[in-house]
PDB file of C-alpha atoms in Angstrom:
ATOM      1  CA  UNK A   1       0.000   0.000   0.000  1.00 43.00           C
ATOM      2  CA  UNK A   2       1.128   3.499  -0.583  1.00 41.00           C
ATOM      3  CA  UNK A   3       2.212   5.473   2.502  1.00 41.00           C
ATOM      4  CA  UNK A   4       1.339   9.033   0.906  1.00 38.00           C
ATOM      5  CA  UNK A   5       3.115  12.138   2.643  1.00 36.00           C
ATOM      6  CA  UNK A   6       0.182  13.702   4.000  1.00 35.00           C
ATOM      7  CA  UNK A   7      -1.988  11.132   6.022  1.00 39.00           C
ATOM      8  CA  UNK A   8      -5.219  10.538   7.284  1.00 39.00           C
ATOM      9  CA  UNK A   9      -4.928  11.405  10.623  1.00 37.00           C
ATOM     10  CA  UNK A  10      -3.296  15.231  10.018  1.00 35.00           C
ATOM     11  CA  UNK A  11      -2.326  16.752   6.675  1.00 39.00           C
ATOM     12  CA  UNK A  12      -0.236  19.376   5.749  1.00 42.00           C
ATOM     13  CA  UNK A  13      -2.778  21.881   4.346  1.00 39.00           C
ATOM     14  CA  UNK A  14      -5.289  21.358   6.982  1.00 44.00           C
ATOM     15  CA  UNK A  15      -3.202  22.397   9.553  1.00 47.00           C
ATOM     16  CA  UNK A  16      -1.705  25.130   8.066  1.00 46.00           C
ATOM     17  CA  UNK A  17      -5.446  26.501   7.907  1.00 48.00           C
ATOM     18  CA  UNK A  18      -5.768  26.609  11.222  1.00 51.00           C
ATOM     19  CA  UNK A  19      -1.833  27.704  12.307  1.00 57.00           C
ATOM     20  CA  UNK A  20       0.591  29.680   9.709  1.00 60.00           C
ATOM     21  CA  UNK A  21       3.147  27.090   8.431  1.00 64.00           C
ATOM     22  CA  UNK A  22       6.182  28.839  10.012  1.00 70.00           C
ATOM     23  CA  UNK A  23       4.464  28.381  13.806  1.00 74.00           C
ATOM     24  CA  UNK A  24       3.493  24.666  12.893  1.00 72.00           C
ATOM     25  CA  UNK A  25       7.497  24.177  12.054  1.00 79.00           C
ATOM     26  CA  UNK A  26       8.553  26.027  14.991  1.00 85.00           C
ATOM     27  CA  UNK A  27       5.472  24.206  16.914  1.00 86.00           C
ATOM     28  CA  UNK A  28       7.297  20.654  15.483  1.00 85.00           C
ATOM     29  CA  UNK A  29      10.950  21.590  15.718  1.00 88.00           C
ATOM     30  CA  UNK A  30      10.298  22.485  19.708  1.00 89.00           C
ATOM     31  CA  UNK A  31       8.922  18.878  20.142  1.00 92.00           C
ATOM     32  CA  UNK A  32      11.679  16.780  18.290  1.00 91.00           C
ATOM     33  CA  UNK A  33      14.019  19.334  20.561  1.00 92.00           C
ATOM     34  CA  UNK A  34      12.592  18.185  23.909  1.00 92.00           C
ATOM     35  CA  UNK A  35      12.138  14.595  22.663  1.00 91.00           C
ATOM     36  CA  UNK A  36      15.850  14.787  21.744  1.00 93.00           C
ATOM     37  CA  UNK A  37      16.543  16.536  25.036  1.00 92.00           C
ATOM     38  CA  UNK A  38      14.592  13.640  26.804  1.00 91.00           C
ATOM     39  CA  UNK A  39      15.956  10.672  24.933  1.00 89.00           C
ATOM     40  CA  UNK A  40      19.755  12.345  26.092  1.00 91.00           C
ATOM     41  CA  UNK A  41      18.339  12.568  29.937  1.00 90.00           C
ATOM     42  CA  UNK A  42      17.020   9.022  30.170  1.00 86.00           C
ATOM     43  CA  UNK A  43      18.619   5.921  27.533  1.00 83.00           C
ATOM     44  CA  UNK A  44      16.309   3.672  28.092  1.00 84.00           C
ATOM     45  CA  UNK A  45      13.621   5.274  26.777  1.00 84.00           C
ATOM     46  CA  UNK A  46      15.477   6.701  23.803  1.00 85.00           C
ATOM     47  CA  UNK A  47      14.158   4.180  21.350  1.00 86.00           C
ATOM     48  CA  UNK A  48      10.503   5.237  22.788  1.00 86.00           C
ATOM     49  CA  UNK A  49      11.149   8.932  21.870  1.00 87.00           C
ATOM     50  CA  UNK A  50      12.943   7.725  18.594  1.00 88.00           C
ATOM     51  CA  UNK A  51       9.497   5.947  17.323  1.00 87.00           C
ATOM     52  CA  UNK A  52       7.299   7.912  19.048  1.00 88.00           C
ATOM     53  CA  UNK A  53       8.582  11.761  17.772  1.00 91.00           C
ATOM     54  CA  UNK A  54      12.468  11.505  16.175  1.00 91.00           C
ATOM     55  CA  UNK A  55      12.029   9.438  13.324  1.00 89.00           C
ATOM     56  CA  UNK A  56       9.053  11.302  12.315  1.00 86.00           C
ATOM     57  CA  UNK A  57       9.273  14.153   9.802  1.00 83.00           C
ATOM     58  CA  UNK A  58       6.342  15.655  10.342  1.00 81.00           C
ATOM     59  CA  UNK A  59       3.644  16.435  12.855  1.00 78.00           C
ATOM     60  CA  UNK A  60       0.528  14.617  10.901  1.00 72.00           C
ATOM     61  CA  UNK A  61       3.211  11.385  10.579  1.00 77.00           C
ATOM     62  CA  UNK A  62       3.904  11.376  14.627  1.00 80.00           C
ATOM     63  CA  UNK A  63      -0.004  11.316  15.418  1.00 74.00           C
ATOM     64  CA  UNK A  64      -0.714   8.538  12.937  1.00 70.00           C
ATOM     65  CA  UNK A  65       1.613   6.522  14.693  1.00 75.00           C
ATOM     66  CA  UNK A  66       0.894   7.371  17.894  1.00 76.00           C
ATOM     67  CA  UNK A  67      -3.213   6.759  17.803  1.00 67.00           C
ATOM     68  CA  UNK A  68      -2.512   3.812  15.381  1.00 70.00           C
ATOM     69  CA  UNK A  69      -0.465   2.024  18.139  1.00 69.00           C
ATOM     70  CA  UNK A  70      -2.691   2.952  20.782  1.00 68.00           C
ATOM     71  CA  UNK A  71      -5.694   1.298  18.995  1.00 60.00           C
ATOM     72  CA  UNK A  72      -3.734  -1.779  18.184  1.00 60.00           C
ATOM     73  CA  UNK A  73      -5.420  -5.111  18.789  1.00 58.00           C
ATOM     74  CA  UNK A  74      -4.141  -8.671  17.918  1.00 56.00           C
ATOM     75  CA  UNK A  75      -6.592  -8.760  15.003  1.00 51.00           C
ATOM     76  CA  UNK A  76      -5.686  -6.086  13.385  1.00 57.00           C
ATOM     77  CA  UNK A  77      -1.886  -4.454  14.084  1.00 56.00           C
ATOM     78  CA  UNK A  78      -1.188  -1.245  14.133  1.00 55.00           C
ATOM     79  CA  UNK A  79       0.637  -0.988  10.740  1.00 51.00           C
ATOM     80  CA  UNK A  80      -2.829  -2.752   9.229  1.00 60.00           C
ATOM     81  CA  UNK A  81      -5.010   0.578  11.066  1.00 63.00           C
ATOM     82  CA  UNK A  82      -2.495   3.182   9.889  1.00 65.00           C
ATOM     83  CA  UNK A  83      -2.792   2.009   6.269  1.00 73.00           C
ATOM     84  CA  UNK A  84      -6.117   1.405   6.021  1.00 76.00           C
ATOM     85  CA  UNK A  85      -7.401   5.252   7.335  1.00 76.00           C
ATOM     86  CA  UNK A  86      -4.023   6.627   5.000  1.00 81.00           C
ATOM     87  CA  UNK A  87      -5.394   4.803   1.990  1.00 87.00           C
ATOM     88  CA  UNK A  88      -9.329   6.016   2.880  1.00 92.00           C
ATOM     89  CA  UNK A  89      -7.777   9.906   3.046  1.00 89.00           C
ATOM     90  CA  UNK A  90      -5.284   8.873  -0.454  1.00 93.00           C
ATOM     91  CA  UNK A  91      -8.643   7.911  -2.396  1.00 95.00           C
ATOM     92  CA  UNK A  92     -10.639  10.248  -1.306  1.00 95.00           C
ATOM     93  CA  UNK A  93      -8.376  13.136  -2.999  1.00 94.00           C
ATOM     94  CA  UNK A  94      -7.811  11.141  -5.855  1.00 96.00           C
ATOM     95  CA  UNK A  95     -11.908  11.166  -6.310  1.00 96.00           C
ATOM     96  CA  UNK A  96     -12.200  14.507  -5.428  1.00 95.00           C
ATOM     97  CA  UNK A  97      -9.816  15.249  -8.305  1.00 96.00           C
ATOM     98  CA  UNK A  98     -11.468  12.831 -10.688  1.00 95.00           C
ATOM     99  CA  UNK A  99     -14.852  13.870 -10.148  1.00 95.00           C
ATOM    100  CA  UNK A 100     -14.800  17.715  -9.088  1.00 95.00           C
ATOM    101  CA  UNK A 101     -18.791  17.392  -8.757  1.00 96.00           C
ATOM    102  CA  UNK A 102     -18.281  15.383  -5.879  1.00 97.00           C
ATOM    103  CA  UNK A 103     -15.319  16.945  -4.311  1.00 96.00           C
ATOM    104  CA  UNK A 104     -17.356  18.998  -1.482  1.00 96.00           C
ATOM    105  CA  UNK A 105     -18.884  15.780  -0.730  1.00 97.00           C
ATOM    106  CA  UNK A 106     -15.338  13.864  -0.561  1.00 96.00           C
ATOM    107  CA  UNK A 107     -14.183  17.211   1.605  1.00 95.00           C
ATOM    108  CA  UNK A 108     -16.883  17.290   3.848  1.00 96.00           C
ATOM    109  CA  UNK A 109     -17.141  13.217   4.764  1.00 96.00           C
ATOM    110  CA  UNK A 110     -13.809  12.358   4.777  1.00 94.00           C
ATOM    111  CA  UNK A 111     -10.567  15.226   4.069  1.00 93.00           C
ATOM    112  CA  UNK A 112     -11.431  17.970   6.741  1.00 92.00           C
ATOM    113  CA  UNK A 113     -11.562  15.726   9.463  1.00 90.00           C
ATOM    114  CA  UNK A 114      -8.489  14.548  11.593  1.00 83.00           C
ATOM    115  CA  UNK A 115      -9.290  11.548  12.226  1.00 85.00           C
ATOM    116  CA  UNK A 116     -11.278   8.038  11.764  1.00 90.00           C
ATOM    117  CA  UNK A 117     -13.300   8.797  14.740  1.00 91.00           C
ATOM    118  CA  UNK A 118     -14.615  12.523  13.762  1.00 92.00           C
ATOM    119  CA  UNK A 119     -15.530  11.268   9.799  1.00 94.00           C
ATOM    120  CA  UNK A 120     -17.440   7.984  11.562  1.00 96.00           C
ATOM    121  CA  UNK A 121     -19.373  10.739  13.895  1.00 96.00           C
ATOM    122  CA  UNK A 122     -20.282  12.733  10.711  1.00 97.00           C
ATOM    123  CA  UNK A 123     -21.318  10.250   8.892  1.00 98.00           C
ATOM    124  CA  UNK A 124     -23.603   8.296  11.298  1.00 98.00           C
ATOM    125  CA  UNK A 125     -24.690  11.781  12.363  1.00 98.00           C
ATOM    126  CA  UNK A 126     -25.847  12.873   8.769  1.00 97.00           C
ATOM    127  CA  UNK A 127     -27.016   9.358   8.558  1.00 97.00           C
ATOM    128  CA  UNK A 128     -29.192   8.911  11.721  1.00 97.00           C
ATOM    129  CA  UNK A 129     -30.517  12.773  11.705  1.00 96.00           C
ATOM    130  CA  UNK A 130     -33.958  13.201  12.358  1.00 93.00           C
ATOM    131  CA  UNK A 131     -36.462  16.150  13.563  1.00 92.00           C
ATOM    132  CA  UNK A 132     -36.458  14.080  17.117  1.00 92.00           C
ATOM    133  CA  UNK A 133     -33.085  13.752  16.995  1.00 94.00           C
ATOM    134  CA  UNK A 134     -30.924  16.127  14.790  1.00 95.00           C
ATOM    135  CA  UNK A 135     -27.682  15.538  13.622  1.00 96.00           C
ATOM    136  CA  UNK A 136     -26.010  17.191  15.936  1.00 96.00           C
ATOM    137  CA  UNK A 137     -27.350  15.745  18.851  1.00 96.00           C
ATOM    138  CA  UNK A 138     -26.597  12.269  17.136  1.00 97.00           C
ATOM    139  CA  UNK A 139     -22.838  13.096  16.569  1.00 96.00           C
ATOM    140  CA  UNK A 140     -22.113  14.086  20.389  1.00 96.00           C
ATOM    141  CA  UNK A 141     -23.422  11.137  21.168  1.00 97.00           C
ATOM    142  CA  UNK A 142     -21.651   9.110  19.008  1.00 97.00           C
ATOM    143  CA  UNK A 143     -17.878  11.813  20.136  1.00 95.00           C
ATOM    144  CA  UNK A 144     -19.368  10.835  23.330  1.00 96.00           C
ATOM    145  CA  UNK A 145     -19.084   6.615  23.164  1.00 96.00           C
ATOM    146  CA  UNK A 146     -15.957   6.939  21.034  1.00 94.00           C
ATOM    147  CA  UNK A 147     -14.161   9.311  23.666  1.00 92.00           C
ATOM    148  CA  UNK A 148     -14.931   6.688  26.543  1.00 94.00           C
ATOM    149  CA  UNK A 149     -14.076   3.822  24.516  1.00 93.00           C
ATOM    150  CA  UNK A 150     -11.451   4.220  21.503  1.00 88.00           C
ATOM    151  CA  UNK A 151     -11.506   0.206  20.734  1.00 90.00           C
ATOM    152  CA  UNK A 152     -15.235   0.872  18.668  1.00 94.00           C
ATOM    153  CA  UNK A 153     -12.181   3.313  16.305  1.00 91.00           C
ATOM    154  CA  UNK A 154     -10.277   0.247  15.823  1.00 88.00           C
ATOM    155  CA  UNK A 155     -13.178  -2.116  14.971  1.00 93.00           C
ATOM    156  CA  UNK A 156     -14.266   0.255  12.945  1.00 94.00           C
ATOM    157  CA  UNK A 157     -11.287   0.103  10.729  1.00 91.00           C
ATOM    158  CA  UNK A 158     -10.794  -3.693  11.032  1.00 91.00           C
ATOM    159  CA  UNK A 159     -14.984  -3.733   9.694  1.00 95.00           C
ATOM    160  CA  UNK A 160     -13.949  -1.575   6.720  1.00 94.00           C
ATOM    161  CA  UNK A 161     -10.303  -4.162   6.032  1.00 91.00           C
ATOM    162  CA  UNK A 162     -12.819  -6.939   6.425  1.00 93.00           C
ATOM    163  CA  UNK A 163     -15.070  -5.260   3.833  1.00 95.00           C
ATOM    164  CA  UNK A 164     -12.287  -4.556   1.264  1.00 92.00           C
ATOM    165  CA  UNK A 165     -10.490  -7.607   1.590  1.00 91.00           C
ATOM    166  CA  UNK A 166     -13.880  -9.920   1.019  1.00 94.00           C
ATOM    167  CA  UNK A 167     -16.779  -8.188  -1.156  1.00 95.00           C
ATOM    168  CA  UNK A 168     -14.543  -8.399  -4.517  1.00 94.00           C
ATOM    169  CA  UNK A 169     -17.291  -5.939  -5.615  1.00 95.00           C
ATOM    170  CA  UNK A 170     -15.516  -3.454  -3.231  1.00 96.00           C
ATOM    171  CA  UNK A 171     -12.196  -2.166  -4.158  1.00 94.00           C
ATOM    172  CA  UNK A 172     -11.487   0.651  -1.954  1.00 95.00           C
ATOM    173  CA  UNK A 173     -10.980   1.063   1.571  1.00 94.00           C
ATOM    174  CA  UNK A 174     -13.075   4.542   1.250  1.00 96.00           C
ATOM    175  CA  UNK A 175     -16.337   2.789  -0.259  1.00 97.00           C
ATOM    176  CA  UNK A 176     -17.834   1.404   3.360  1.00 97.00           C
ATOM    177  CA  UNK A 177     -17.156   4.654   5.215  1.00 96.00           C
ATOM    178  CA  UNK A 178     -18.818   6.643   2.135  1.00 97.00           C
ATOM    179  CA  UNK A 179     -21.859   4.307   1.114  1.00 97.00           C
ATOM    180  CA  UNK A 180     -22.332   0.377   2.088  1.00 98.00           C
ATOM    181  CA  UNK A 181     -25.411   0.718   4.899  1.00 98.00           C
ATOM    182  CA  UNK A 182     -24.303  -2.784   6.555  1.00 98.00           C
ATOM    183  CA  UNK A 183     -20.968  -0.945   7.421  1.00 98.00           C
ATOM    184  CA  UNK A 184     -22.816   2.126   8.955  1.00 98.00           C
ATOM    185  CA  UNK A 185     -25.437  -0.111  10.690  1.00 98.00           C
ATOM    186  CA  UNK A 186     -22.778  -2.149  12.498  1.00 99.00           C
ATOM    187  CA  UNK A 187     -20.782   1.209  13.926  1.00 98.00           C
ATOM    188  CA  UNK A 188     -24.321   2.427  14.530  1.00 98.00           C
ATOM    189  CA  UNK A 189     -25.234  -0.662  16.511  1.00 99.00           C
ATOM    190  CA  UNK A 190     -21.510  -0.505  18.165  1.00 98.00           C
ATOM    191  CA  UNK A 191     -22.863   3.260  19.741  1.00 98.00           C
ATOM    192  CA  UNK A 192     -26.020   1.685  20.816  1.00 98.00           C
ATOM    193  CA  UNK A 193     -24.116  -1.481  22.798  1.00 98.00           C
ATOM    194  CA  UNK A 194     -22.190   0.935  24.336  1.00 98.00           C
ATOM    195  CA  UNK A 195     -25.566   3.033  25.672  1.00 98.00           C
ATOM    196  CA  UNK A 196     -26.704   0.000  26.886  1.00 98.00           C
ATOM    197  CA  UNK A 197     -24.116  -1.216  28.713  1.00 98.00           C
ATOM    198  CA  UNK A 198     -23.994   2.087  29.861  1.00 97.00           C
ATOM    199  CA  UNK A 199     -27.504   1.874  31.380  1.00 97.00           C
ATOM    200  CA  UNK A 200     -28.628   4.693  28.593  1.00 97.00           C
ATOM    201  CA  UNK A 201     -31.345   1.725  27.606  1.00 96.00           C
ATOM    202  CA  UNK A 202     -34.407   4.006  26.151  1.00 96.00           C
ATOM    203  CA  UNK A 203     -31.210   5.956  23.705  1.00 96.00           C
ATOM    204  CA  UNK A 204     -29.853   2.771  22.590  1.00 97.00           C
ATOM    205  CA  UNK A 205     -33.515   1.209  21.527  1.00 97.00           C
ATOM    206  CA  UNK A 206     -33.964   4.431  20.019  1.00 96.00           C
ATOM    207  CA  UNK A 207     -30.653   4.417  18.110  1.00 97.00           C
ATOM    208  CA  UNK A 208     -31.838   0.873  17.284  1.00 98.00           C
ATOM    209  CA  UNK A 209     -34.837   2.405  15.929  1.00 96.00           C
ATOM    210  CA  UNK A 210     -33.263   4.826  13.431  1.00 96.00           C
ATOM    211  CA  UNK A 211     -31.331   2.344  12.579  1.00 98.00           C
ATOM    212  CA  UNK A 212     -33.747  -0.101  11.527  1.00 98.00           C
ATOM    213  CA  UNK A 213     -35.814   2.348   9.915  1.00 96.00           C
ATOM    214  CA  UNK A 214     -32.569   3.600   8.021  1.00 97.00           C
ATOM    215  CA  UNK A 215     -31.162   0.874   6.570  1.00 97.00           C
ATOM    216  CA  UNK A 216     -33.304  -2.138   7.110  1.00 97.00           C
ATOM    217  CA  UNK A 217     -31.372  -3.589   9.119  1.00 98.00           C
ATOM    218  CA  UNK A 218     -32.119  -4.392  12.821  1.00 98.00           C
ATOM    219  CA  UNK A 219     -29.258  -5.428  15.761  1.00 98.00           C
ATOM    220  CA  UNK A 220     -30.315  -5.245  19.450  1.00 98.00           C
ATOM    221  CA  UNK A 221     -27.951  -3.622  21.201  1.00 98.00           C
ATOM    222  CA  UNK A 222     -27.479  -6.094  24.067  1.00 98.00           C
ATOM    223  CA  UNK A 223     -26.243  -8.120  21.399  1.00 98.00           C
ATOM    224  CA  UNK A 224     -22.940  -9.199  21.088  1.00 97.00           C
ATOM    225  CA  UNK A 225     -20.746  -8.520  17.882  1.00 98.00           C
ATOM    226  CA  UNK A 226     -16.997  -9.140  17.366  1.00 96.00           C
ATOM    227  CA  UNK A 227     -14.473  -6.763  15.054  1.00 93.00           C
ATOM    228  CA  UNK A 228     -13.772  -7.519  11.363  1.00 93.00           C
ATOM    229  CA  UNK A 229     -17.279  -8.037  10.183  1.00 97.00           C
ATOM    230  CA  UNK A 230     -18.640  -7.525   6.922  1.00 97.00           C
ATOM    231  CA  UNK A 231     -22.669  -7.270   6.472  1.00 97.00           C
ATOM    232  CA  UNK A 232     -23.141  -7.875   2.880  1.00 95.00           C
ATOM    233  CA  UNK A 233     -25.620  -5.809   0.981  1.00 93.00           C
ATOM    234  CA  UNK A 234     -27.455  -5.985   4.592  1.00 96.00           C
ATOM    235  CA  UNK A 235     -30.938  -5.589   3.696  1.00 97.00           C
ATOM    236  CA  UNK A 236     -33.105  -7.861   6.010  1.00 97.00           C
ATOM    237  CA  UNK A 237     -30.754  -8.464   8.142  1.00 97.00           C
ATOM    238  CA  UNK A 238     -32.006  -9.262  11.798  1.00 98.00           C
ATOM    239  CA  UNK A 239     -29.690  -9.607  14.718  1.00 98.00           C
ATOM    240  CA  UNK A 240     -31.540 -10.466  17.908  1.00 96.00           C
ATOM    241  CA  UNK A 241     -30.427  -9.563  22.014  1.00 96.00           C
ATOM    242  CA  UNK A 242     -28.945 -12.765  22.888  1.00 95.00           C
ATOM    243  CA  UNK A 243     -26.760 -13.327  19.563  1.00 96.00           C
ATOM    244  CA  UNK A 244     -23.186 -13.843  19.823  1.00 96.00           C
ATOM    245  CA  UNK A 245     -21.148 -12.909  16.411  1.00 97.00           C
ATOM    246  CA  UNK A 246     -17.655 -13.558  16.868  1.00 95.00           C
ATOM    247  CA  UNK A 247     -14.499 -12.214  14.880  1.00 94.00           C
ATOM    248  CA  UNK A 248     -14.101 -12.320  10.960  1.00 93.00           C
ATOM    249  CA  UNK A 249     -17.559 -13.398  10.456  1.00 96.00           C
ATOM    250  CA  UNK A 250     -19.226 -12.353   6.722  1.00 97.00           C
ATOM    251  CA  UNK A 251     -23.031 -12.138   6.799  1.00 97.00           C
ATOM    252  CA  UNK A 252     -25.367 -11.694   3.809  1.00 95.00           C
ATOM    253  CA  UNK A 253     -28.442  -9.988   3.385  1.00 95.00           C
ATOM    254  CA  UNK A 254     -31.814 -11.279   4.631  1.00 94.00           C
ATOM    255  CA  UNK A 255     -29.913 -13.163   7.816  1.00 96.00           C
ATOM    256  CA  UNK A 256     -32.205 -13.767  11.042  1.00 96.00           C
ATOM    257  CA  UNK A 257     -29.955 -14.436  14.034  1.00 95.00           C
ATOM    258  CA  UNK A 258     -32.885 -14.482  16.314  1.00 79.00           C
ATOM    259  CA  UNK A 259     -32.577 -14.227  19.996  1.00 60.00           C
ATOM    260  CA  UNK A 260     -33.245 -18.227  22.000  1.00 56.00           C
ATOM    261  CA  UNK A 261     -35.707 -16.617  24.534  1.00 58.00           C
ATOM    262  CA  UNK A 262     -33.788 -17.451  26.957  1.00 59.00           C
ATOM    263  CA  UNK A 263     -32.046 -14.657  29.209  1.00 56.00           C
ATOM    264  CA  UNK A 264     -28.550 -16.036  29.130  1.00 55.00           C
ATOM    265  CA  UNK A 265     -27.211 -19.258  27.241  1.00 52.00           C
ATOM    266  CA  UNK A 266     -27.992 -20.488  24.550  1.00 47.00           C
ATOM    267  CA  UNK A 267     -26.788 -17.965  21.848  1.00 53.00           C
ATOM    268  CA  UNK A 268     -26.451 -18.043  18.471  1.00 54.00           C
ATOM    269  CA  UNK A 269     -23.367 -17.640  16.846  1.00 58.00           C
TER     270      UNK A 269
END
């Protein structure tokens, strides 16, 4: 995969809007002086500061790595995260320049946001809007589950790997986070899991709600789903409160996974 210069998580020209490029550079320089300053203070943790800030050349490069290795999981390293939201950010200005009557759209879902996190929020948001619930209610809700727990980021990204690695239909990692419903419905349902685990029960089976009405697809939220699934076409697809989906699982359209019933046991997997 292509490693382009300016990255998914902070590029060049979208920082320079918001600081003038010779304070970013003197905002960068001071950093990689203290890390170097640190590094000389303690040895052992020079090779820390070496990955972490040195070897970087710019600012957008140190924060990929950084959030990319925080949101690391066995199933999907951190070298597998940072190319997948680098490659979403790489095709979405190579669409925006093939297609300029899309390019606001391309801007406004995917390039002016920093991160994986803020262009899920947006999306779902835009999404999930409704005169009940407007879209900007919706997207602090959805800020709010992702701030408390950064691990429904990284399934996110192993969801849209799963997608682009198995629907041969698909062949960009930009197309679930832009357009396939079953990918939105599953980070949707991930938001309402969290709610009710939470205790926020009447918000989650209303997120549930929009959901189903949305994109016909319908996942309890005291269900249980794994990371790195694909729900193909999605249409139909019913999960119900006791299911259990475990990693790496592919389901098509017009799947019940009904619940036993029962109140624990029994699941269906």
């Amino acid at each position: 995969m292509t490693q382009p210069a300016q990255n998914w998580l902070v590029i060049n020209y979208r920082l320079e809007q918001a600081m003038p490029c010779e304070e970013l550079d003197i905002v960068w320089n001071n950093i990689k002086a203290e890390a170097r300053a640190l590094a000389d203070c303690e040895p052992m943790l020079a090779s820390f500061y070496h990955a972490a800030l040195l070897k970087h050349e710019n600012l957008g490069s140190a924060l990929s790595y950084m959030l990319a290795n925080k949101l690391a999981s066995p199933i999907m390293p951190a070298i597998a995260i940072r190319e997948v939201v680098e490659d979403i950010k790489a095709e979405a200005r190579a669409l925006a320049d093939c297609e300029p009557m899309l390019a606001s759209f391309y801007h406004a879902a995917l390039l002016k946001h920093e991160n994986l996190g803020s262009a899920l929020s947006y999306m779902l948001a835009n999404k999930l809007a409704s005169p009940i619930m407007p879209a900007i209610a919706i997207r602090e809700v959805v800020e709010e589950a992702y701030a408390a727990d950064p691990e429904m980021i990284a399934s996110a990204a192993c969801d849209i790997q799963a997608v682009r690695t198995r629907d041969p239909a698909v062949d960009k990692y930009s197309t679930p986070l832009l357009y396939l419903k079953g990918f939105h419905a599953l980070q949707a349902y991930r938001i309402g899991h969290w709610l009710w685990n939470e205790g926020r029960r009447a918000l989650a089976i209303f997120l549930q709600n929009q959901v189903s009405v949305t994109f016909q697809v319908d996942i309890h939220p005291a269900a249980k789903i794994g990371r790195g699934i694909m729900l193909d076409h999605a249409t139909g697809i019913v999960v119900g409160e006791t299911a259990v989906i475990e990693d790496d699982v592919s389901i098509l359209q017009s799947v019940t996974l009904g619940g036993t019933g029962k109140t624990s046991g029994g699941h269906h997997r």
